[in-house]
XYZ file of C-alpha atoms in Angstrom:
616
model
C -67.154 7.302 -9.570
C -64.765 7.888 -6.317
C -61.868 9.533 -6.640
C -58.789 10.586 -4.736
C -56.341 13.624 -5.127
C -52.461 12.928 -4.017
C -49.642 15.226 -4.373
C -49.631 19.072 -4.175
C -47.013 19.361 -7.529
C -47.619 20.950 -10.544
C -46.744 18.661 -13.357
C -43.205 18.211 -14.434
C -43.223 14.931 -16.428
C -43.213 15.077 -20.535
C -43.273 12.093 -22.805
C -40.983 12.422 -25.755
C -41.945 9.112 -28.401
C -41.480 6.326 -25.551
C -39.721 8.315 -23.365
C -40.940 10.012 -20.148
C -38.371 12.937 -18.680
C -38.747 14.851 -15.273
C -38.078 18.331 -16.269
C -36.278 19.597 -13.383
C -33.241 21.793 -12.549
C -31.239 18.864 -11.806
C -29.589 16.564 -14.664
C -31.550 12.726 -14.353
C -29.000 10.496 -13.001
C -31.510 7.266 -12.820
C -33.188 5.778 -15.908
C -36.023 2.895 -15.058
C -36.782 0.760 -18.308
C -40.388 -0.770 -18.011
C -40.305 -2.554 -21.038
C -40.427 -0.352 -24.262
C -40.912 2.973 -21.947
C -38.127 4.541 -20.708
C -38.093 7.089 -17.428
C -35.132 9.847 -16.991
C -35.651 10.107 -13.032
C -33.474 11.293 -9.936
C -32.485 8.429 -7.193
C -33.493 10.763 -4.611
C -37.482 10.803 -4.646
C -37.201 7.245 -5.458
C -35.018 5.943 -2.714
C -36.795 7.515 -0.207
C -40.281 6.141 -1.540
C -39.362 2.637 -2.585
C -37.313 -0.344 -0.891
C -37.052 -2.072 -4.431
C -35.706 0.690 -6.025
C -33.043 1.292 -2.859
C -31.950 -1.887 -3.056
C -31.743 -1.704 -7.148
C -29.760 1.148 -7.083
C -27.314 0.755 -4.347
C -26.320 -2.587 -5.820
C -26.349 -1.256 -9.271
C -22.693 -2.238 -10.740
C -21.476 0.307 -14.027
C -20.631 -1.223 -16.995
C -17.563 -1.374 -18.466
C -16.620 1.905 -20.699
C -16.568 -0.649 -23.900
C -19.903 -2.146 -22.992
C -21.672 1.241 -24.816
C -23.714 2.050 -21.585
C -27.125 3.581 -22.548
C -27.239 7.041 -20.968
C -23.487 7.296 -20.344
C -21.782 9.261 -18.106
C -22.459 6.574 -15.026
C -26.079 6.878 -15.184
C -27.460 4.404 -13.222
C -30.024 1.865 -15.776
C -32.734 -0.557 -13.990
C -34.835 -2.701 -15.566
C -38.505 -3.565 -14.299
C -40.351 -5.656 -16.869
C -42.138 -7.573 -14.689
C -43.594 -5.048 -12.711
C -47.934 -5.323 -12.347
C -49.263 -2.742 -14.191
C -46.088 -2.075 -16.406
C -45.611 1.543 -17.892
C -48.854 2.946 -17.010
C -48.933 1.887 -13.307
C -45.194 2.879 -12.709
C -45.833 6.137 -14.291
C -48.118 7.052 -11.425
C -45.770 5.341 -8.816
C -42.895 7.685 -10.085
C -45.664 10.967 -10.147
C -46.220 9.884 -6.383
C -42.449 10.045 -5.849
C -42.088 13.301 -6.945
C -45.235 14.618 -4.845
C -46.960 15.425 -8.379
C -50.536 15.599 -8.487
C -52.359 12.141 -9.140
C -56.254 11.035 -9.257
C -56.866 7.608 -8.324
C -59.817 6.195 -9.279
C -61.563 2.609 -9.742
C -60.030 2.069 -13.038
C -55.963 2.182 -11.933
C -56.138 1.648 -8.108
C -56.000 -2.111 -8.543
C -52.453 -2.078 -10.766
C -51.573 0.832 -8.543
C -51.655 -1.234 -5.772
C -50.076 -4.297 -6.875
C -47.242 -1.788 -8.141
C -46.743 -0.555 -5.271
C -46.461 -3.625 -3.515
C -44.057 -4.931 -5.924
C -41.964 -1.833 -5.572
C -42.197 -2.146 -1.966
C -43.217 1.496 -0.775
C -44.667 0.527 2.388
C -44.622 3.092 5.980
C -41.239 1.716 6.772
C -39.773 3.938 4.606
C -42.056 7.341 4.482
C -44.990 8.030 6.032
C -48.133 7.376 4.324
C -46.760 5.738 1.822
C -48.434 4.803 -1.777
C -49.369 1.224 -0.119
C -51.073 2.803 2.523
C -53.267 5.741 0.165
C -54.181 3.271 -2.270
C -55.639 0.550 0.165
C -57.731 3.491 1.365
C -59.279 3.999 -1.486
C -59.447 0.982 -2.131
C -61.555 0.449 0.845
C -63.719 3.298 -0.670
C -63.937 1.937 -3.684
C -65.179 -1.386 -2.877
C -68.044 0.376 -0.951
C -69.898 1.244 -4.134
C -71.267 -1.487 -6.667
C -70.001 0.013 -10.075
C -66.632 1.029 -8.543
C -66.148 -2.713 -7.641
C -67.472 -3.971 -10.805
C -64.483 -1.868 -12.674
C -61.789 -2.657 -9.805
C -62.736 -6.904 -10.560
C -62.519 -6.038 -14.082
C -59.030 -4.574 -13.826
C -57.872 -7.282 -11.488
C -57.779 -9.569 -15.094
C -54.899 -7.364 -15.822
C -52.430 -8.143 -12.747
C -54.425 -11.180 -11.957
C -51.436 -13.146 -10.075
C -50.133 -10.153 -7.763
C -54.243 -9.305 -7.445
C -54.912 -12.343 -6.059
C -52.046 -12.957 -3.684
C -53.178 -9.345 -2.091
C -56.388 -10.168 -1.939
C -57.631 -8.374 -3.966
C -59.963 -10.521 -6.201
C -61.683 -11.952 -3.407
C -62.556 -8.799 -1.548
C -63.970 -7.475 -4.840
C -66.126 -10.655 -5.227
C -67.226 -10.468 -1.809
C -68.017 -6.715 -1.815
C -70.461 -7.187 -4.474
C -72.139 -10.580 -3.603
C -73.211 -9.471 -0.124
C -74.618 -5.857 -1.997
C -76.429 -8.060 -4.777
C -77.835 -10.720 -1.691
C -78.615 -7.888 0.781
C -80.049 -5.814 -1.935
C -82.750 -9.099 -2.776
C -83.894 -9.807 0.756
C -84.312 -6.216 1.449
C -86.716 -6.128 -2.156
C -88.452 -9.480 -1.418
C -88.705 -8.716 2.300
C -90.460 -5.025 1.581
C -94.275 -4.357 1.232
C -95.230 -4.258 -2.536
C -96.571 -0.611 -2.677
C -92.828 -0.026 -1.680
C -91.764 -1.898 -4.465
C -94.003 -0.432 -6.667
C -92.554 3.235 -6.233
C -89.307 1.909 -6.213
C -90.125 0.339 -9.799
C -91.456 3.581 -10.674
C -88.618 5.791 -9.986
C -86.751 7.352 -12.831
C -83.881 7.080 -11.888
C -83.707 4.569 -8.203
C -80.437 4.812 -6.281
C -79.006 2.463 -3.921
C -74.850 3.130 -2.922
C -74.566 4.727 -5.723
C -76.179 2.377 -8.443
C -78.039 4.193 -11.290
C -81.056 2.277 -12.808
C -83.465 4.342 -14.870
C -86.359 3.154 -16.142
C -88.900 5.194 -17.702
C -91.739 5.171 -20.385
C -93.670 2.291 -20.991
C -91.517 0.163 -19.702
C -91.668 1.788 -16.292
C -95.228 1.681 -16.194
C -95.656 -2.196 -17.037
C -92.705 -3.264 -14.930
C -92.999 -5.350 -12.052
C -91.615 -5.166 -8.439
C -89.351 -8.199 -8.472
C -88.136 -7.054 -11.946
C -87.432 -3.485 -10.947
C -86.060 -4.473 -7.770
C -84.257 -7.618 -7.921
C -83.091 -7.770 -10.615
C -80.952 -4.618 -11.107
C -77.131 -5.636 -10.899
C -78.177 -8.695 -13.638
C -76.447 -6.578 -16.558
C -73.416 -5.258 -14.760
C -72.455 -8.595 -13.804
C -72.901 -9.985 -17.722
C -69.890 -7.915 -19.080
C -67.185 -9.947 -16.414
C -65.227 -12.662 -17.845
C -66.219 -16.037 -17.206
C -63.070 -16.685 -14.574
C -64.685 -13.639 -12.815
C -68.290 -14.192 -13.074
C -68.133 -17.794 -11.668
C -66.731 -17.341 -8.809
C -68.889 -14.125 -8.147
C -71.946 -16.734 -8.835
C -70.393 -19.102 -6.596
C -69.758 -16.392 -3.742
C -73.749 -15.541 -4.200
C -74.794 -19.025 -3.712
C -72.310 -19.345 -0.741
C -74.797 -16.289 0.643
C -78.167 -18.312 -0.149
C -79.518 -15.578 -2.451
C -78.680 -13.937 -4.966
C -76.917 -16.246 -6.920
C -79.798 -18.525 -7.334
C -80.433 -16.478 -10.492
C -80.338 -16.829 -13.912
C -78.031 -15.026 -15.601
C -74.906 -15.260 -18.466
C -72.182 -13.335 -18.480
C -71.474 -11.738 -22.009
C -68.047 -11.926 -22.345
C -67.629 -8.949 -23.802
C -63.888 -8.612 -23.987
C -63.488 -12.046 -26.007
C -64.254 -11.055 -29.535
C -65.190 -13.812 -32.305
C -64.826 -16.647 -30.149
C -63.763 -20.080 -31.338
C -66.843 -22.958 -31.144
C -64.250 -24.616 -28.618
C -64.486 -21.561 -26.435
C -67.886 -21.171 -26.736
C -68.733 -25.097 -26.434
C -66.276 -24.548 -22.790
C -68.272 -21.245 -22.045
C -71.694 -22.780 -22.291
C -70.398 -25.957 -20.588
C -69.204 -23.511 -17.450
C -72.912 -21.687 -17.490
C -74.480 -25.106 -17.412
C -72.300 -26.220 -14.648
C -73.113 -23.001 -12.627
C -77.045 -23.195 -12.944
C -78.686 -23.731 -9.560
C -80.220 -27.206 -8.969
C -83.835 -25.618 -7.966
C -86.563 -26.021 -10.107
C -88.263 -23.005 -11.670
C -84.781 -20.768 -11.139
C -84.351 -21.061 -15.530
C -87.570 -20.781 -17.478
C -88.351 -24.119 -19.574
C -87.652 -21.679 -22.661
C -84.429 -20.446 -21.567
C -83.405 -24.225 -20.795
C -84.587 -25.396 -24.223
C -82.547 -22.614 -25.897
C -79.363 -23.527 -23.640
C -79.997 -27.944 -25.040
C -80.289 -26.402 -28.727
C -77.123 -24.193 -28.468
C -75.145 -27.336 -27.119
C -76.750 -29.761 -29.405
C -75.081 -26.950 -32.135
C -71.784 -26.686 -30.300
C -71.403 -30.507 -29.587
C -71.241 -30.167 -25.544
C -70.548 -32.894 -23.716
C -72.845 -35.663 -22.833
C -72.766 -34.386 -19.297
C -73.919 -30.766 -20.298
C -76.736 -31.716 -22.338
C -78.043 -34.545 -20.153
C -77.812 -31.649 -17.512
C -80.246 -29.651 -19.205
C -82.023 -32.752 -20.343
C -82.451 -33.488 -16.409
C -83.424 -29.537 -15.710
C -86.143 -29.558 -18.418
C -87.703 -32.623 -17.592
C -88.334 -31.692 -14.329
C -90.731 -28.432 -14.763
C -91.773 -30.022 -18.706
C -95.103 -28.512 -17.397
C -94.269 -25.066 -18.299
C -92.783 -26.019 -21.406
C -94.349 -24.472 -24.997
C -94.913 -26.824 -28.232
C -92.806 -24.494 -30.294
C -89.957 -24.668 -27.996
C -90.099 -28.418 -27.257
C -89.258 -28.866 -31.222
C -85.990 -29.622 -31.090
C -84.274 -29.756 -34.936
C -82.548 -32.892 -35.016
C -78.637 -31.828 -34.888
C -77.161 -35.351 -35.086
C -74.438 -36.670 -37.055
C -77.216 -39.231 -38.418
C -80.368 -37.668 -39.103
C -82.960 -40.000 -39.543
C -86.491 -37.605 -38.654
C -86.300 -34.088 -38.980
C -86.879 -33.295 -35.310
C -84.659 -35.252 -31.644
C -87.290 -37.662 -30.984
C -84.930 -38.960 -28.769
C -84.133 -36.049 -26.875
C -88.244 -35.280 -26.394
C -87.916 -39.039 -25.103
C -85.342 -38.503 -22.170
C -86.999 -35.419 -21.117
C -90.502 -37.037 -20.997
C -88.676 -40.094 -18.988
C -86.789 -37.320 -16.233
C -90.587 -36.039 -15.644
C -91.948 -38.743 -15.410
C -89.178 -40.376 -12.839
C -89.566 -36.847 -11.110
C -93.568 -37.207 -10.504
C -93.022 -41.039 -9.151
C -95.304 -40.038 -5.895
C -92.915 -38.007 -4.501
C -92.674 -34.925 -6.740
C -94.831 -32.245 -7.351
C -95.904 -33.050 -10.624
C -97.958 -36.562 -9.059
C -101.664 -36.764 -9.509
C -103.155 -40.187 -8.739
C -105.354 -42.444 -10.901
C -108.214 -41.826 -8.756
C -107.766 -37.606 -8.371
C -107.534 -37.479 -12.435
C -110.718 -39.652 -12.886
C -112.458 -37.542 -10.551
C -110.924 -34.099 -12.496
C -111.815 -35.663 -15.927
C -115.317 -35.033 -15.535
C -114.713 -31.686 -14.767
C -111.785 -30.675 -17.482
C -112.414 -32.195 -20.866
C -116.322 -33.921 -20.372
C -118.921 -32.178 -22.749
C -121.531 -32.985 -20.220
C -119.483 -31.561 -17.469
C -119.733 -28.272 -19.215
C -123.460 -28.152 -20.191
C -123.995 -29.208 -16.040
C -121.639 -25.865 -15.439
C -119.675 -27.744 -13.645
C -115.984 -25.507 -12.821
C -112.814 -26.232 -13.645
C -109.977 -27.091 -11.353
C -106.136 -26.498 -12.101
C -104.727 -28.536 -14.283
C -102.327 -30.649 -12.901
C -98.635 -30.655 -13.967
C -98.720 -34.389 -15.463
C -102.164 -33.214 -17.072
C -100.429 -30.226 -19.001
C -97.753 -32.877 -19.759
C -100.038 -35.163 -21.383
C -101.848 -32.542 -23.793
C -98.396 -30.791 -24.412
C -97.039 -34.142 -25.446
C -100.256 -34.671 -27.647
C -99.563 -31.955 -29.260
C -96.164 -32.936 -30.008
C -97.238 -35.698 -30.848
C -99.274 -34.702 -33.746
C -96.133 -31.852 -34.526
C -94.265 -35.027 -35.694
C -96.579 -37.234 -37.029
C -96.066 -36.286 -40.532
C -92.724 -37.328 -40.703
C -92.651 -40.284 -42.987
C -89.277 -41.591 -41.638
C -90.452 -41.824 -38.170
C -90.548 -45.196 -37.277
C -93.885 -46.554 -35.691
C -92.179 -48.325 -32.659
C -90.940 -44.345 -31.742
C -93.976 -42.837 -32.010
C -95.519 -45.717 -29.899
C -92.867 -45.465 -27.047
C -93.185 -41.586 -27.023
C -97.038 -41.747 -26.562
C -97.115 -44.634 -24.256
C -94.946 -42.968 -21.841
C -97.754 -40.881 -20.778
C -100.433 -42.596 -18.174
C -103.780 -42.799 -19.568
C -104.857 -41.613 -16.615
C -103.392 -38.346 -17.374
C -105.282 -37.457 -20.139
C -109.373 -36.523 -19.571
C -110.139 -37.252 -23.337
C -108.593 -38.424 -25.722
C -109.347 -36.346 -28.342
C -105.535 -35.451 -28.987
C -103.839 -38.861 -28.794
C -106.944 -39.413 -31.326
C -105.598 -36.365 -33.551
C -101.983 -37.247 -33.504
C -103.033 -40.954 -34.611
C -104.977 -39.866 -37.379
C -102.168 -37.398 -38.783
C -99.973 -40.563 -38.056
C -102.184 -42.996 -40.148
C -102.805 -40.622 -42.829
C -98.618 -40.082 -43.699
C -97.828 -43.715 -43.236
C -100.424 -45.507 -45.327
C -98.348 -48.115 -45.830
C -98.903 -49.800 -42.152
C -100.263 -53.117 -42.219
C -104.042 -53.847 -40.470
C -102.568 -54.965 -37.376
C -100.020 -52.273 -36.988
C -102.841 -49.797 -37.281
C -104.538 -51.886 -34.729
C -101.555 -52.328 -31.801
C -101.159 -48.063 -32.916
C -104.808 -47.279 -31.619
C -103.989 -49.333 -28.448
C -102.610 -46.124 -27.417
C -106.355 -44.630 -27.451
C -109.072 -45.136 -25.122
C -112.176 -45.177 -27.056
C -114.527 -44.366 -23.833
C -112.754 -40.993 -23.691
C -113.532 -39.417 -26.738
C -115.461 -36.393 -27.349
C -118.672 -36.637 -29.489
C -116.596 -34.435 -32.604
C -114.018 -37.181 -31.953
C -116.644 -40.131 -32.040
C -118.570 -38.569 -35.059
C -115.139 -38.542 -37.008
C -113.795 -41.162 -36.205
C -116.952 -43.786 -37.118
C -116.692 -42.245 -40.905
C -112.599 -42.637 -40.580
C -111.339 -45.229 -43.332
C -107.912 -44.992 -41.892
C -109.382 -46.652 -38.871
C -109.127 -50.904 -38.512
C -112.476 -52.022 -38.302
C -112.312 -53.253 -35.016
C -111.857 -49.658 -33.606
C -114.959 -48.238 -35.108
C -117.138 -50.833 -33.877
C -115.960 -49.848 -30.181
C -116.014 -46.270 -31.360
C -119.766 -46.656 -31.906
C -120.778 -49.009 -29.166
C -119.096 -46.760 -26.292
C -120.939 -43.722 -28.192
C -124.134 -45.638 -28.246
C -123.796 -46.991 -24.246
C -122.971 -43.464 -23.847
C -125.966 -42.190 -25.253
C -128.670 -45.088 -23.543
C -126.833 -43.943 -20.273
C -127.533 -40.171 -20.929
C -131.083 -41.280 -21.738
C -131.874 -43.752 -19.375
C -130.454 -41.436 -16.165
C -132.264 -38.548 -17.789
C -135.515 -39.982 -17.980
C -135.487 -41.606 -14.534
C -134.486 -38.341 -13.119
C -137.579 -36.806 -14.840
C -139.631 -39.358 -13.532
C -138.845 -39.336 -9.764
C -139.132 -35.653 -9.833
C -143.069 -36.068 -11.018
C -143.480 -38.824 -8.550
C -142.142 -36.362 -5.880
C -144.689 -33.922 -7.023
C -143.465 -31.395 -4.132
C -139.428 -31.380 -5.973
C -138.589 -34.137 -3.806
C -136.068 -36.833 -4.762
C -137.482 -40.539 -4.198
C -134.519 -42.873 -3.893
C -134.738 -45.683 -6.532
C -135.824 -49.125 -4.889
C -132.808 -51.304 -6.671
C -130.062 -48.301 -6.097
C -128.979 -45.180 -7.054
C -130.282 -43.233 -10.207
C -128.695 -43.362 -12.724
C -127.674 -40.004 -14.299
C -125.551 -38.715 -17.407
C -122.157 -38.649 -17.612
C -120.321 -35.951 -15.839
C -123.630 -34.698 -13.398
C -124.415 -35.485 -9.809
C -128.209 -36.297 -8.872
C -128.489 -33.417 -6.788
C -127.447 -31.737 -10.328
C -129.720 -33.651 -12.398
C -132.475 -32.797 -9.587
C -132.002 -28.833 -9.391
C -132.314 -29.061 -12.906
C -135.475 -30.545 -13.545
C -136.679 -28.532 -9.804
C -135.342 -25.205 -11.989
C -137.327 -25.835 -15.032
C -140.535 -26.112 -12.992
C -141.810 -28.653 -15.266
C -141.996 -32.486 -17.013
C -140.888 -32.831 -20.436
C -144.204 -33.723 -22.821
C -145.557 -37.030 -23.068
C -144.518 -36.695 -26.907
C -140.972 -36.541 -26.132
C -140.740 -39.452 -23.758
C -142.877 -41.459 -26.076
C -140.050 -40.811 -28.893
C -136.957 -41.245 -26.934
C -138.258 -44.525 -25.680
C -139.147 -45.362 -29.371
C -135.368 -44.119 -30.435
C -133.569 -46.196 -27.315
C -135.706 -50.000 -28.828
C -134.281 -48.589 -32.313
C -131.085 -48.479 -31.227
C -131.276 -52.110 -29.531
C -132.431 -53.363 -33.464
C -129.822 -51.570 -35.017
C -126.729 -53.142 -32.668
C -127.606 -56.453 -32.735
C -128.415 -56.075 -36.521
C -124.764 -54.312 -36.801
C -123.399 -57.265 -34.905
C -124.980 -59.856 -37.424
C -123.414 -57.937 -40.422
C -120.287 -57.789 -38.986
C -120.105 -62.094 -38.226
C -121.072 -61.638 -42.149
C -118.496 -59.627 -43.089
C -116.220 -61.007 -41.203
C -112.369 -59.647 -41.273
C -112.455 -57.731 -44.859
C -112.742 -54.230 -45.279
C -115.915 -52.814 -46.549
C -117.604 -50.219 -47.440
C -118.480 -47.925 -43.942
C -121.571 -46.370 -45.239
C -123.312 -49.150 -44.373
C -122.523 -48.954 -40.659
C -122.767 -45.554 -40.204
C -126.769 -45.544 -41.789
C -127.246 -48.779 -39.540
C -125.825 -46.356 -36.596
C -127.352 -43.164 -37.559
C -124.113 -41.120 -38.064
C -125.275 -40.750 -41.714
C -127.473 -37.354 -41.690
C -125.385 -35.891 -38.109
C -121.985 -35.985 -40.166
C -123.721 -34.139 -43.839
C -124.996 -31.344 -40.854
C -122.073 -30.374 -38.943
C -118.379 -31.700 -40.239
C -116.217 -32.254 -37.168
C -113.003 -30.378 -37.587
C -110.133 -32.225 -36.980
C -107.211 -32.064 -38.668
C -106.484 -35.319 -39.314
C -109.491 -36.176 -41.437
């Protein structure tokens, strides 16, 4: 901490109770009353130090004998109440006075200052004069980053005087410029130079500390250990003094594009209206870019105002915030306890709702998170296909309105259970996602199936306009297996459960087979174009795929197995149009499903390997 050394003195002030007495050879002839404190001075030192106190005292009137003057004897009595600072900063005024030795320091140059103003002790009337030596220092002390912090903190105490000096401002502008040149000088240096300075034990930069050591020095990284330093000094200001030190930062373009809360650690056991205003103020302050808050720290802000009651305004804030990087949102976070005065389910459906609706409005073909129709069709074969796996096809990134979809799915099936959540609800929050957006459906499928199973009570053609929301071409072959033995199902579904899974499969077969059969033609490995068109080949793999396979294996398959997957496609062709003719028989009843799932084959495949979803 700076310091500076005035006077050359030796003490010769002693407190007695509330009373401070110059212990000289002359008899005090002055006493200055600051309110409970009383000081036994001499005129002299002071009226040749302050133009205040020269004024005071030269218009100073006696009382009348009868009056009961404190001091008696014609002592002269001044009061100074209102002075910045009070007894503690005119105590050091009075010490300078007298030439006794003083230390200023960041803690009392502020109130020394704004004492000194007040008692006017300016170069007019001696030479470097208290106003003078303090706004030195001052100027020394707002060269270093912790002085300043403690200088702004004592500002609160002498606040008016403090800002019509000045005072405040230069503080907050002292430390926003260190904080923003501090962060383009880390994000503009090479990162081996960040990663010593990371490293160090014990870093300084104008005199800021930061240690780090241990583990947590090993495993930190650059931006953390370098940008990110003066986060926890800044904390401990009070809100006054922390948003406009935010607002100074943004004013710079840097620094203050971070996310950080002040602590308030001076207010102690704060009422839920200051804390509703407090977190209404931090809201208010949060930069508009995307990505500055994590999703998590957002989602913790909406559930702390949800408890507090915020206003509309702050919560449709972070409402808006979330929604636009939903992306990089977690399940466990996007539960949101229902906090309303009426709670109907036991988690803010409604509030999942508006998010969903902001990121959706956000990715309208302008915003980061769009991905066209055509893109995610293309993608689909290569993120959730089975057969794009087994062709080793590789992934591509997901794209943000594809981790939308399967977070949603899985918050979807989070809140299925809830027997008070209304169907309509559920329908609206699972239809807001594009079907497009999703490369199976396996977990619209799940969440459906949770659904049906805790609200038995839905009527046939509820569960019917509820499996709308589910594209039947898009399920797995675990989903397809399941969902042909799945009572809950309406009929209707199943049969286009097992058609698509059987068109699926004659595809497969039929592209498979030709494949193999233009690549024996070709004897050499060659690939003989199909007179009527293009080969068809399985789901998910090109021809040049299908044709380096069978050119890798070296080899036709065996007459055998042609012979019995030709026999197994003409079953298959029996066994749908006999389904078909059952099902005109049966008509709109439910029956029994064993039936259709011998008819189909899914008998012996389901006994062998259970599929394991949860909803079954």
């Amino acid at each position: 901490m700076a310091t500076m050394k005035l006077g050359s003195k030796p003490e010769i002030f002693v407190l007695e109770g509330l009373t401070w007495r110059c212990m000289t050879e002359l008899e005090s002839d002055v006493v200055v009353e600051v309110g409970e404190m009383s000081f036994y001075l001499h005129k002299f030192p002071l009226l040749s130090r302050s133009g205040v106190l020269q004024r005071m005292i030269s218009e100073y009137q006696a009382p009348p004998e009868e009056d009961g003057v404190r001091g008696g004897g014609g002592m002269c009595t001044l009061q100074l109440d209102d002075i910045p600072g009070g007894a503690k900063a005119f105590e050091l005024a009075a010490r300078f006075c007298y030439d006794v030795k003083i230390e200023l320091n960041a803690h009392n140059v502020v109130c020394l200052r704004c004492a000194a103003e007040y008692l006017r002790m300016t170069d007019d009337y001696a030479e470097g004069n208290l106003i003078t030596q303090a706004e030195s220092f001052l100027a020394d002390v707002l060269a270093n980053w912790k002085d300043s912090i403690k200088a702004l903190e004592t500002c609160e105490n002498v606040l008016p005087t403090a800002e019509d000096l000045h005072i405040v401002s230069r503080c907050i502008t002292a430390l926003a410029s260190k904080a923003c040149s501090s962060d383009a000088t880390a994000s503009a240096a090479p990162a081996s130079a960040k990663s010593i300075a990371a490293a160090a034990h014990d870093a300084l930069w104008n005199g800021i500390g930061t240690p780090r050591g241990g583990a947590a020095m090993a495993t930190a990284t650059a931006s953390s250990g370098t940008m990110d330093w003066w986060y926890e000094d800044v904390s401990f200001l009070s809100l006054p003094m922390f948003k406009r030190l935010i607002q100074a930062m943004e004013g710079d373009g840097s620094g203050g594009s971070r996310c950080i809360t002040p602590r308030a650690a001076n207010v102690s056991a704060p009422s839920e209206g200051d804390q509703r205003y407090f977190l209404e103020e931090i809201v208010a302050l949060l930069p508009a870019k995307k990505g500055v808050a994590s999703t998590r720290f957002l989602l913790g802000m909406l559930r702390t105002a949800m408890l507090l009651h915020a206003s509309p305004l702050c919560r449709e804030n972070l409402e808006r915030r979330i929604g636009a990087q939903l992306e990089d949102a977690c399940l466990d976070d996007l539960l949101v306890p229902n906090l309303g005065y009426t709670v109907e389910t036991l988690y803010d459906i409604d509030c999942v709702q508006r998010i969903l609706d902001y990121f959706m409005s956000s990715t309208d073909g302008m915003g980061t998170g769009y991905t066209s129709p055509a893109v995610a069709e293309e993608g689909a074969s290569q993120l959730g296909a089975p057969q794009a796996a087994a062709a080793g096809a590789s992934p591509s990134p997901l794209s943000p309105i594809t981790m939308v979809a399967k977070l949603m799915d899985g918050y979807l099936a989070e809140v299925a259970p809830d027997t008070n959540l209304k169907l309509p609800k559920f329908q609206a929050l699972a239809a807001v996602v594009p079907d497009y957006a999703r490369p199976v459906d396996d977990g619209i499928y799940r969440a459906m199936d949770i659904y049906l199973k805790s609200h038995p009570w839905l009527s046939e053609s509820e569960r019917e306009q509820l499996c709308r929301l589910m594209n039947c071409q898009k399920l797995s072959l675990e989903a397809c297996t399941h969902a042909a033995q799945n009572e809950r199902l309406p009929l209707r579904v199943v049969v286009q459960v097992l058609f698509f899974e059987q068109l699926r499969l004659r595809t497969s077969i039929a592209g498979w087979f030709f494949v193999s059969g233009n690549a024996a033609a070709g004897g050499d490995g060659a690939q003989h174009p199909h007179p009527g068109g293009s080969a068809i080949v399985p789901k998910g793999q090109s021809e040049a795929d299908a044709d380096a396979g069978d050119e890798g294996k070296g080899k036709e398959p065996p007459a055998e197995a042609i012979t019995d997957v030709k026999a197994r496609v003409s079953e298959l062709e029996k066994e749908c149009v006999s389904m078909k003719q059952e099902i005109r028989r049966l008509g709109r009843p439910r029956r029994s499903w064993s039936l259709l799932t011998r008819k189909c084959g899914f008998g012996t495949k389901v006994q062998q390997a259970q599929p394991a979803m949860s909803g079954k």
